[in-house]
Amino acid sequence: MKILVPVKRVIDYNVKPRVKADGTGVDLANVKMSMNPFDEIAVEEAIRIKEAGKAEEIVAVSIGPAKAQETLRTALAMGADRAILVETDDEVEPLAVAKILKAIADEEQPGLVMLGKQSISDDSNQTGQMLAALMDRPQGTFANTVEVEGDSVTVKREVDGGLETVKLTLPAIVTTDLRLNEPRYASLPNIMKAKKKPLDTKSPADFGVDTAPRLKTTKVAEPPVRQAGEKVADVDALVAKIKALGIA
């Protein structure tokens, strides 16, 4: 079985994003970028499935600027076998991403497409579901546990009420949640080996996908500063404050 793992280049999760002075977007100048954390979990899970002898090849895919090669090299250093970069400087929306991934999946014929449930850059949480719809494949989203057995995959999903277990017939789409695993660090020897692994570069036009945006961002703003708390002398004072605020 072949596993296709889409990965996205985003602002490193340890970095606090800064909004541009004109409010048109997030400032990316001189900001540390890394692989989307949920995608990193997807790469790790794909590697574990391969190490268990249930997959033969892992193909990492990224859609973005030329610098996204760094993200793909990270996936290769972790254990992916080869990579595909669909190079574009456009801000590609989830539907266009799903269409490109469908075209790649049609060529590669993976038994499993495993991707993060969402990116921390736009928090859309749409690509996996859209891809499953476009390809008419079963989907297991918000995966907490993934077990491949023969021609099926069992996924425990994180839902509001706890965990839901679904069994999907392969080929299938799985999106990974935070508690699925803890990604490994790429060792220095593997980082060096990753430089020699194949990385193909394509464009959205190669797949006949229009990446023109359908949404327009009108304004980006910092969240409001949280107001400081206030100490009260006793319960009576607390009740009086609550009533004054109209909460009770």
PDB file of C-alpha atoms in Angstrom:
ATOM      1  CA  MET A   1       0.000   0.000   0.000  1.00  0.00           C
ATOM      2  CA  LYS A   2       1.085   3.553  -0.730  1.00  0.00           C
ATOM      3  CA  ILE A   3       0.327   6.406   1.685  1.00  0.00           C
ATOM      4  CA  LEU A   4      -0.012   9.997   0.480  1.00  0.00           C
ATOM      5  CA  VAL A   5       0.690  12.620   3.157  1.00  0.00           C
ATOM      6  CA  PRO A   6      -0.017  16.299   2.384  1.00  0.00           C
ATOM      7  CA  VAL A   7       1.997  18.745   4.508  1.00  0.00           C
ATOM      8  CA  LYS A   8       1.783  22.533   4.807  1.00  0.00           C
ATOM      9  CA  ARG A   9       4.376  25.210   5.569  1.00  0.00           C
ATOM     10  CA  VAL A  10       3.096  27.475   8.345  1.00  0.00           C
ATOM     11  CA  ILE A  11       4.395  29.868  10.987  1.00  0.00           C
ATOM     12  CA  ASP A  12       6.113  27.827  13.695  1.00  0.00           C
ATOM     13  CA  TYR A  13       3.664  27.119  16.511  1.00  0.00           C
ATOM     14  CA  ASN A  14       6.095  28.581  19.066  1.00  0.00           C
ATOM     15  CA  VAL A  15       6.044  31.968  17.305  1.00  0.00           C
ATOM     16  CA  LYS A  16       3.395  34.573  18.120  1.00  0.00           C
ATOM     17  CA  PRO A  17       1.950  35.830  14.795  1.00  0.00           C
ATOM     18  CA  ARG A  18       2.063  39.572  14.103  1.00  0.00           C
ATOM     19  CA  VAL A  19      -0.629  41.385  12.157  1.00  0.00           C
ATOM     20  CA  LYS A  20       0.504  43.774   9.418  1.00  0.00           C
ATOM     21  CA  ALA A  21       0.143  47.455  10.253  1.00  0.00           C
ATOM     22  CA  ASP A  22      -2.464  47.939   7.524  1.00  0.00           C
ATOM     23  CA  GLY A  23      -4.547  44.976   8.749  1.00  0.00           C
ATOM     24  CA  THR A  24      -4.358  43.124   5.422  1.00  0.00           C
ATOM     25  CA  GLY A  25      -2.914  39.905   6.827  1.00  0.00           C
ATOM     26  CA  VAL A  26      -0.283  38.249   8.988  1.00  0.00           C
ATOM     27  CA  ASP A  27       3.304  39.497   8.734  1.00  0.00           C
ATOM     28  CA  LEU A  28       5.561  36.675   7.484  1.00  0.00           C
ATOM     29  CA  ALA A  29       8.753  38.721   7.123  1.00  0.00           C
ATOM     30  CA  ASN A  30      11.684  37.122   8.971  1.00  0.00           C
ATOM     31  CA  VAL A  31       9.336  34.717  10.747  1.00  0.00           C
ATOM     32  CA  LYS A  32      10.342  31.121  11.507  1.00  0.00           C
ATOM     33  CA  MET A  33       8.315  28.655   9.435  1.00  0.00           C
ATOM     34  CA  SER A  34       7.863  24.919   9.973  1.00  0.00           C
ATOM     35  CA  MET A  35       5.584  21.992   9.164  1.00  0.00           C
ATOM     36  CA  ASN A  36       2.001  22.275  10.343  1.00  0.00           C
ATOM     37  CA  PRO A  37       1.897  20.300  13.644  1.00  0.00           C
ATOM     38  CA  PHE A  38      -1.137  18.204  12.653  1.00  0.00           C
ATOM     39  CA  ASP A  39       0.585  17.272   9.371  1.00  0.00           C
ATOM     40  CA  GLU A  40       3.687  16.291  11.335  1.00  0.00           C
ATOM     41  CA  ILE A  41       1.483  13.855  13.273  1.00  0.00           C
ATOM     42  CA  ALA A  42       0.167  12.491   9.950  1.00  0.00           C
ATOM     43  CA  VAL A  43       3.723  11.901   8.690  1.00  0.00           C
ATOM     44  CA  GLU A  44       4.632  10.105  11.917  1.00  0.00           C
ATOM     45  CA  GLU A  45       1.567   7.863  11.728  1.00  0.00           C
ATOM     46  CA  ALA A  46       2.290   6.990   8.098  1.00  0.00           C
ATOM     47  CA  ILE A  47       5.845   6.024   9.078  1.00  0.00           C
ATOM     48  CA  ARG A  48       4.565   3.827  11.912  1.00  0.00           C
ATOM     49  CA  ILE A  49       2.188   2.060   9.520  1.00  0.00           C
ATOM     50  CA  LYS A  50       5.081   1.449   7.124  1.00  0.00           C
ATOM     51  CA  GLU A  51       7.330   0.215   9.957  1.00  0.00           C
ATOM     52  CA  ALA A  52       4.574  -2.243  10.889  1.00  0.00           C
ATOM     53  CA  GLY A  53       4.855  -3.704   7.379  1.00  0.00           C
ATOM     54  CA  LYS A  54       1.433  -2.463   6.243  1.00  0.00           C
ATOM     55  CA  ALA A  55       2.674   0.073   3.666  1.00  0.00           C
ATOM     56  CA  GLU A  56       5.495   0.076   1.129  1.00  0.00           C
ATOM     57  CA  GLU A  57       5.855   3.748   0.246  1.00  0.00           C
ATOM     58  CA  ILE A  58       5.125   7.174   1.733  1.00  0.00           C
ATOM     59  CA  VAL A  59       4.768  10.155  -0.607  1.00  0.00           C
ATOM     60  CA  ALA A  60       4.767  13.642   0.942  1.00  0.00           C
ATOM     61  CA  VAL A  61       3.027  16.467  -0.928  1.00  0.00           C
ATOM     62  CA  SER A  62       3.047  20.211  -0.342  1.00  0.00           C
ATOM     63  CA  ILE A  63       1.317  23.055  -2.153  1.00  0.00           C
ATOM     64  CA  GLY A  64       2.993  26.414  -1.724  1.00  0.00           C
ATOM     65  CA  PRO A  65       6.068  28.540  -2.492  1.00  0.00           C
ATOM     66  CA  ALA A  66       9.518  27.221  -3.394  1.00  0.00           C
ATOM     67  CA  LYS A  67      10.528  27.424   0.282  1.00  0.00           C
ATOM     68  CA  ALA A  68       8.009  24.657   1.008  1.00  0.00           C
ATOM     69  CA  GLN A  69      10.789  22.324  -0.168  1.00  0.00           C
ATOM     70  CA  GLU A  70      12.217  22.721   3.342  1.00  0.00           C
ATOM     71  CA  THR A  71       8.988  21.332   4.799  1.00  0.00           C
ATOM     72  CA  LEU A  72       9.077  18.395   2.393  1.00  0.00           C
ATOM     73  CA  ARG A  73      12.730  17.701   3.262  1.00  0.00           C
ATOM     74  CA  THR A  74      11.674  17.527   6.909  1.00  0.00           C
ATOM     75  CA  ALA A  75       9.064  14.898   5.988  1.00  0.00           C
ATOM     76  CA  LEU A  76      11.700  12.998   3.998  1.00  0.00           C
ATOM     77  CA  ALA A  77      14.121  13.166   6.933  1.00  0.00           C
ATOM     78  CA  MET A  78      11.424  11.769   9.232  1.00  0.00           C
ATOM     79  CA  GLY A  79      10.947   8.774   6.930  1.00  0.00           C
ATOM     80  CA  ALA A  80       8.917   9.628   3.815  1.00  0.00           C
ATOM     81  CA  ASP A  81      10.302   8.045   0.624  1.00  0.00           C
ATOM     82  CA  ARG A  82       9.753  10.816  -1.921  1.00  0.00           C
ATOM     83  CA  ALA A  83       8.054  14.178  -2.246  1.00  0.00           C
ATOM     84  CA  ILE A  84       6.045  16.319  -4.643  1.00  0.00           C
ATOM     85  CA  LEU A  85       5.958  20.123  -4.488  1.00  0.00           C
ATOM     86  CA  VAL A  86       3.127  21.883  -6.305  1.00  0.00           C
ATOM     87  CA  GLU A  87       4.758  25.284  -6.485  1.00  0.00           C
ATOM     88  CA  THR A  88       2.642  28.415  -6.338  1.00  0.00           C
ATOM     89  CA  ASP A  89       2.911  31.781  -4.621  1.00  0.00           C
ATOM     90  CA  ASP A  90      -0.879  32.097  -4.439  1.00  0.00           C
ATOM     91  CA  GLU A  91      -2.755  31.694  -1.171  1.00  0.00           C
ATOM     92  CA  VAL A  92      -4.442  28.424  -2.117  1.00  0.00           C
ATOM     93  CA  GLU A  93      -7.856  27.854  -0.544  1.00  0.00           C
ATOM     94  CA  PRO A  94      -8.980  24.435   0.795  1.00  0.00           C
ATOM     95  CA  LEU A  95     -11.139  23.545  -2.236  1.00  0.00           C
ATOM     96  CA  ALA A  96      -8.285  24.187  -4.661  1.00  0.00           C
ATOM     97  CA  VAL A  97      -5.942  22.190  -2.394  1.00  0.00           C
ATOM     98  CA  ALA A  98      -8.419  19.300  -2.388  1.00  0.00           C
ATOM     99  CA  LYS A  99      -8.692  19.404  -6.194  1.00  0.00           C
ATOM    100  CA  ILE A 100      -4.903  19.306  -6.582  1.00  0.00           C
ATOM    101  CA  LEU A 101      -4.614  16.454  -4.080  1.00  0.00           C
ATOM    102  CA  LYS A 102      -7.323  14.546  -5.950  1.00  0.00           C
ATOM    103  CA  ALA A 103      -5.368  14.909  -9.201  1.00  0.00           C
ATOM    104  CA  ILE A 104      -2.196  13.683  -7.493  1.00  0.00           C
ATOM    105  CA  ALA A 105      -4.053  10.798  -5.850  1.00  0.00           C
ATOM    106  CA  ASP A 106      -5.527   9.811  -9.226  1.00  0.00           C
ATOM    107  CA  GLU A 107      -1.953   9.506 -10.535  1.00  0.00           C
ATOM    108  CA  GLU A 108      -0.387   7.900  -7.458  1.00  0.00           C
ATOM    109  CA  GLN A 109      -3.327   5.637  -6.474  1.00  0.00           C
ATOM    110  CA  PRO A 110      -2.570   5.602  -2.715  1.00  0.00           C
ATOM    111  CA  GLY A 111      -4.447   3.198  -0.478  1.00  0.00           C
ATOM    112  CA  LEU A 112      -4.528   5.854   2.236  1.00  0.00           C
ATOM    113  CA  VAL A 113      -4.388   9.649   2.208  1.00  0.00           C
ATOM    114  CA  MET A 114      -3.431  10.874   5.669  1.00  0.00           C
ATOM    115  CA  LEU A 115      -3.361  14.580   6.491  1.00  0.00           C
ATOM    116  CA  GLY A 116      -3.680  16.868   9.482  1.00  0.00           C
ATOM    117  CA  LYS A 117      -7.232  17.753  10.488  1.00  0.00           C
ATOM    118  CA  GLN A 118      -6.458  21.463   9.967  1.00  0.00           C
ATOM    119  CA  SER A 119      -3.601  23.896   9.561  1.00  0.00           C
ATOM    120  CA  ILE A 120      -2.769  26.357  12.317  1.00  0.00           C
ATOM    121  CA  SER A 121      -2.515  29.132   9.720  1.00  0.00           C
ATOM    122  CA  ASP A 122      -6.187  29.361   8.718  1.00  0.00           C
ATOM    123  CA  ASP A 123      -7.882  26.685  10.901  1.00  0.00           C
ATOM    124  CA  SER A 124     -10.242  25.814   8.048  1.00  0.00           C
ATOM    125  CA  ASN A 125     -10.569  22.087   8.830  1.00  0.00           C
ATOM    126  CA  GLN A 126     -11.989  21.482   5.340  1.00  0.00           C
ATOM    127  CA  THR A 127      -9.409  19.921   3.022  1.00  0.00           C
ATOM    128  CA  GLY A 128      -9.696  16.294   4.160  1.00  0.00           C
ATOM    129  CA  GLN A 129     -13.482  16.326   4.014  1.00  0.00           C
ATOM    130  CA  MET A 130     -13.518  18.025   0.605  1.00  0.00           C
ATOM    131  CA  LEU A 131     -10.982  15.534  -0.753  1.00  0.00           C
ATOM    132  CA  ALA A 132     -13.084  12.600   0.467  1.00  0.00           C
ATOM    133  CA  ALA A 133     -16.141  14.073  -1.266  1.00  0.00           C
ATOM    134  CA  LEU A 134     -14.298  14.750  -4.537  1.00  0.00           C
ATOM    135  CA  MET A 135     -12.839  11.233  -4.602  1.00  0.00           C
ATOM    136  CA  ASP A 136     -15.971   9.534  -3.225  1.00  0.00           C
ATOM    137  CA  ARG A 137     -13.889   7.767  -0.586  1.00  0.00           C
ATOM    138  CA  PRO A 138     -14.737   6.942   3.038  1.00  0.00           C
ATOM    139  CA  GLN A 139     -13.273   9.315   5.609  1.00  0.00           C
ATOM    140  CA  GLY A 140     -12.192   9.103   9.223  1.00  0.00           C
ATOM    141  CA  THR A 141     -11.628  12.589  10.636  1.00  0.00           C
ATOM    142  CA  PHE A 142     -10.057  13.717  13.943  1.00  0.00           C
ATOM    143  CA  ALA A 143      -8.230  10.395  14.297  1.00  0.00           C
ATOM    144  CA  ASN A 144      -7.119   9.435  17.802  1.00  0.00           C
ATOM    145  CA  THR A 145      -6.136   5.881  16.806  1.00  0.00           C
ATOM    146  CA  VAL A 146      -5.480   4.378  13.363  1.00  0.00           C
ATOM    147  CA  GLU A 147      -5.240   0.621  12.760  1.00  0.00           C
ATOM    148  CA  VAL A 148      -4.768  -0.818   9.265  1.00  0.00           C
ATOM    149  CA  GLU A 149      -5.950  -4.408   8.855  1.00  0.00           C
ATOM    150  CA  GLY A 150      -6.022  -5.981   5.415  1.00  0.00           C
ATOM    151  CA  ASP A 151      -8.263  -3.978   3.107  1.00  0.00           C
ATOM    152  CA  SER A 152      -9.705  -1.771   5.848  1.00  0.00           C
ATOM    153  CA  VAL A 153      -8.643   0.835   8.393  1.00  0.00           C
ATOM    154  CA  THR A 154     -10.228   1.310  11.819  1.00  0.00           C
ATOM    155  CA  VAL A 155     -10.225   4.882  13.114  1.00  0.00           C
ATOM    156  CA  LYS A 156     -11.134   6.081  16.588  1.00  0.00           C
ATOM    157  CA  ARG A 157     -12.415   9.647  16.176  1.00  0.00           C
ATOM    158  CA  GLU A 158     -12.374  12.382  18.783  1.00  0.00           C
ATOM    159  CA  VAL A 159     -15.920  13.744  19.079  1.00  0.00           C
ATOM    160  CA  ASP A 160     -17.639  16.004  21.611  1.00  0.00           C
ATOM    161  CA  GLY A 161     -18.979  13.054  23.598  1.00  0.00           C
ATOM    162  CA  GLY A 162     -15.716  11.064  23.678  1.00  0.00           C
ATOM    163  CA  LEU A 163     -14.480   8.614  21.029  1.00  0.00           C
ATOM    164  CA  GLU A 164     -16.324   7.197  18.019  1.00  0.00           C
ATOM    165  CA  THR A 165     -14.958   4.135  16.186  1.00  0.00           C
ATOM    166  CA  VAL A 166     -15.432   3.781  12.424  1.00  0.00           C
ATOM    167  CA  LYS A 167     -14.190   1.078  10.066  1.00  0.00           C
ATOM    168  CA  LEU A 168     -13.344   2.255   6.544  1.00  0.00           C
ATOM    169  CA  THR A 169     -12.766   0.218   3.426  1.00  0.00           C
ATOM    170  CA  LEU A 170      -9.513   1.146   1.696  1.00  0.00           C
ATOM    171  CA  PRO A 171      -8.759   3.346  -0.171  1.00  0.00           C
ATOM    172  CA  ALA A 172      -9.742   5.984   2.391  1.00  0.00           C
ATOM    173  CA  ILE A 173      -9.024   9.475   3.737  1.00  0.00           C
ATOM    174  CA  VAL A 174      -7.902  10.002   7.353  1.00  0.00           C
ATOM    175  CA  THR A 175      -7.295  13.316   9.130  1.00  0.00           C
ATOM    176  CA  THR A 176      -5.173  13.265  12.273  1.00  0.00           C
ATOM    177  CA  ASP A 177      -5.846  14.849  15.661  1.00  0.00           C
ATOM    178  CA  LEU A 178      -3.442  15.994  18.340  1.00  0.00           C
ATOM    179  CA  ARG A 179      -3.417  12.891  20.544  1.00  0.00           C
ATOM    180  CA  LEU A 180      -2.764  10.313  17.809  1.00  0.00           C
ATOM    181  CA  ASN A 181       1.006  10.179  18.415  1.00  0.00           C
ATOM    182  CA  GLU A 182       4.144  12.156  19.243  1.00  0.00           C
ATOM    183  CA  PRO A 183       6.206  12.888  16.093  1.00  0.00           C
ATOM    184  CA  ARG A 184       9.837  11.821  16.089  1.00  0.00           C
ATOM    185  CA  TYR A 185      12.778  14.154  15.611  1.00  0.00           C
ATOM    186  CA  ALA A 186      14.711  13.718  12.394  1.00  0.00           C
ATOM    187  CA  SER A 187      18.252  12.504  13.114  1.00  0.00           C
ATOM    188  CA  LEU A 188      21.243  14.177  11.468  1.00  0.00           C
ATOM    189  CA  PRO A 189      22.041  11.131   9.271  1.00  0.00           C
ATOM    190  CA  ASN A 190      18.441  11.049   8.060  1.00  0.00           C
ATOM    191  CA  ILE A 191      18.513  14.785   7.362  1.00  0.00           C
ATOM    192  CA  MET A 192      21.554  14.208   5.154  1.00  0.00           C
ATOM    193  CA  LYS A 193      19.895  11.235   3.422  1.00  0.00           C
ATOM    194  CA  ALA A 194      16.769  13.324   2.788  1.00  0.00           C
ATOM    195  CA  LYS A 195      18.763  15.634   0.522  1.00  0.00           C
ATOM    196  CA  LYS A 196      19.199  12.750  -1.928  1.00  0.00           C
ATOM    197  CA  LYS A 197      15.605  11.546  -1.909  1.00  0.00           C
ATOM    198  CA  PRO A 198      13.533  12.444  -5.012  1.00  0.00           C
ATOM    199  CA  LEU A 199      11.500  15.656  -4.906  1.00  0.00           C
ATOM    200  CA  ASP A 200       9.433  16.501  -7.999  1.00  0.00           C
ATOM    201  CA  THR A 201       8.210  20.029  -8.673  1.00  0.00           C
ATOM    202  CA  LYS A 202       4.948  20.719 -10.461  1.00  0.00           C
ATOM    203  CA  SER A 203       2.452  23.582 -10.776  1.00  0.00           C
ATOM    204  CA  PRO A 204      -1.334  23.814 -10.292  1.00  0.00           C
ATOM    205  CA  ALA A 205      -1.643  24.232 -14.070  1.00  0.00           C
ATOM    206  CA  ASP A 206      -0.159  20.744 -14.523  1.00  0.00           C
ATOM    207  CA  PHE A 207      -3.295  19.408 -12.847  1.00  0.00           C
ATOM    208  CA  GLY A 208      -5.700  21.838 -14.508  1.00  0.00           C
ATOM    209  CA  VAL A 209      -6.657  23.493 -11.204  1.00  0.00           C
ATOM    210  CA  ASP A 210      -7.534  27.177 -10.942  1.00  0.00           C
ATOM    211  CA  THR A 211      -6.150  28.565  -7.671  1.00  0.00           C
ATOM    212  CA  ALA A 212      -7.763  32.002  -8.002  1.00  0.00           C
ATOM    213  CA  PRO A 213      -9.204  32.933  -4.588  1.00  0.00           C
ATOM    214  CA  ARG A 214     -12.963  32.821  -4.079  1.00  0.00           C
ATOM    215  CA  LEU A 215     -12.784  34.522  -0.700  1.00  0.00           C
ATOM    216  CA  LYS A 216     -11.495  38.003   0.091  1.00  0.00           C
ATOM    217  CA  THR A 217      -9.999  38.886   3.462  1.00  0.00           C
ATOM    218  CA  THR A 218     -11.295  42.319   4.346  1.00  0.00           C
ATOM    219  CA  LYS A 219      -9.448  42.778   7.627  1.00  0.00           C
ATOM    220  CA  VAL A 220      -7.142  40.966  10.054  1.00  0.00           C
ATOM    221  CA  ALA A 221      -6.949  42.206  13.649  1.00  0.00           C
ATOM    222  CA  GLU A 222      -5.269  41.208  16.896  1.00  0.00           C
ATOM    223  CA  PRO A 223      -7.596  39.636  19.489  1.00  0.00           C
ATOM    224  CA  PRO A 224      -8.732  42.132  22.150  1.00  0.00           C
ATOM    225  CA  VAL A 225      -6.500  42.444  25.190  1.00  0.00           C
ATOM    226  CA  ARG A 226      -7.931  40.498  28.094  1.00  0.00           C
ATOM    227  CA  GLN A 227      -9.142  42.764  30.886  1.00  0.00           C
ATOM    228  CA  ALA A 228      -7.516  42.429  34.286  1.00  0.00           C
ATOM    229  CA  GLY A 229      -9.447  40.631  37.024  1.00  0.00           C
ATOM    230  CA  GLU A 230     -10.740  42.320  40.152  1.00  0.00           C
ATOM    231  CA  LYS A 231     -10.610  41.036  43.721  1.00  0.00           C
ATOM    232  CA  VAL A 232     -13.691  41.354  45.920  1.00  0.00           C
ATOM    233  CA  ALA A 233     -13.884  41.325  49.700  1.00  0.00           C
ATOM    234  CA  ASP A 234     -16.551  38.664  50.167  1.00  0.00           C
ATOM    235  CA  VAL A 235     -19.351  36.649  48.563  1.00  0.00           C
ATOM    236  CA  ASP A 236     -21.863  39.485  48.926  1.00  0.00           C
ATOM    237  CA  ALA A 237     -19.581  41.796  46.950  1.00  0.00           C
ATOM    238  CA  LEU A 238     -19.148  39.098  44.291  1.00  0.00           C
ATOM    239  CA  VAL A 239     -22.916  38.654  43.934  1.00  0.00           C
ATOM    240  CA  ALA A 240     -23.359  42.417  43.675  1.00  0.00           C
ATOM    241  CA  LYS A 241     -20.751  42.587  40.894  1.00  0.00           C
ATOM    242  CA  ILE A 242     -22.392  39.740  38.988  1.00  0.00           C
ATOM    243  CA  LYS A 243     -25.789  41.433  39.206  1.00  0.00           C
ATOM    244  CA  ALA A 244     -24.305  44.738  38.105  1.00  0.00           C
ATOM    245  CA  LEU A 245     -22.885  43.028  35.003  1.00  0.00           C
ATOM    246  CA  GLY A 246     -26.279  41.540  34.248  1.00  0.00           C
ATOM    247  CA  ILE A 247     -24.964  37.957  34.331  1.00  0.00           C
ATOM    248  CA  ALA A 248     -27.469  36.827  36.955  1.00  0.00           C
TER     249      ALA A 248
END
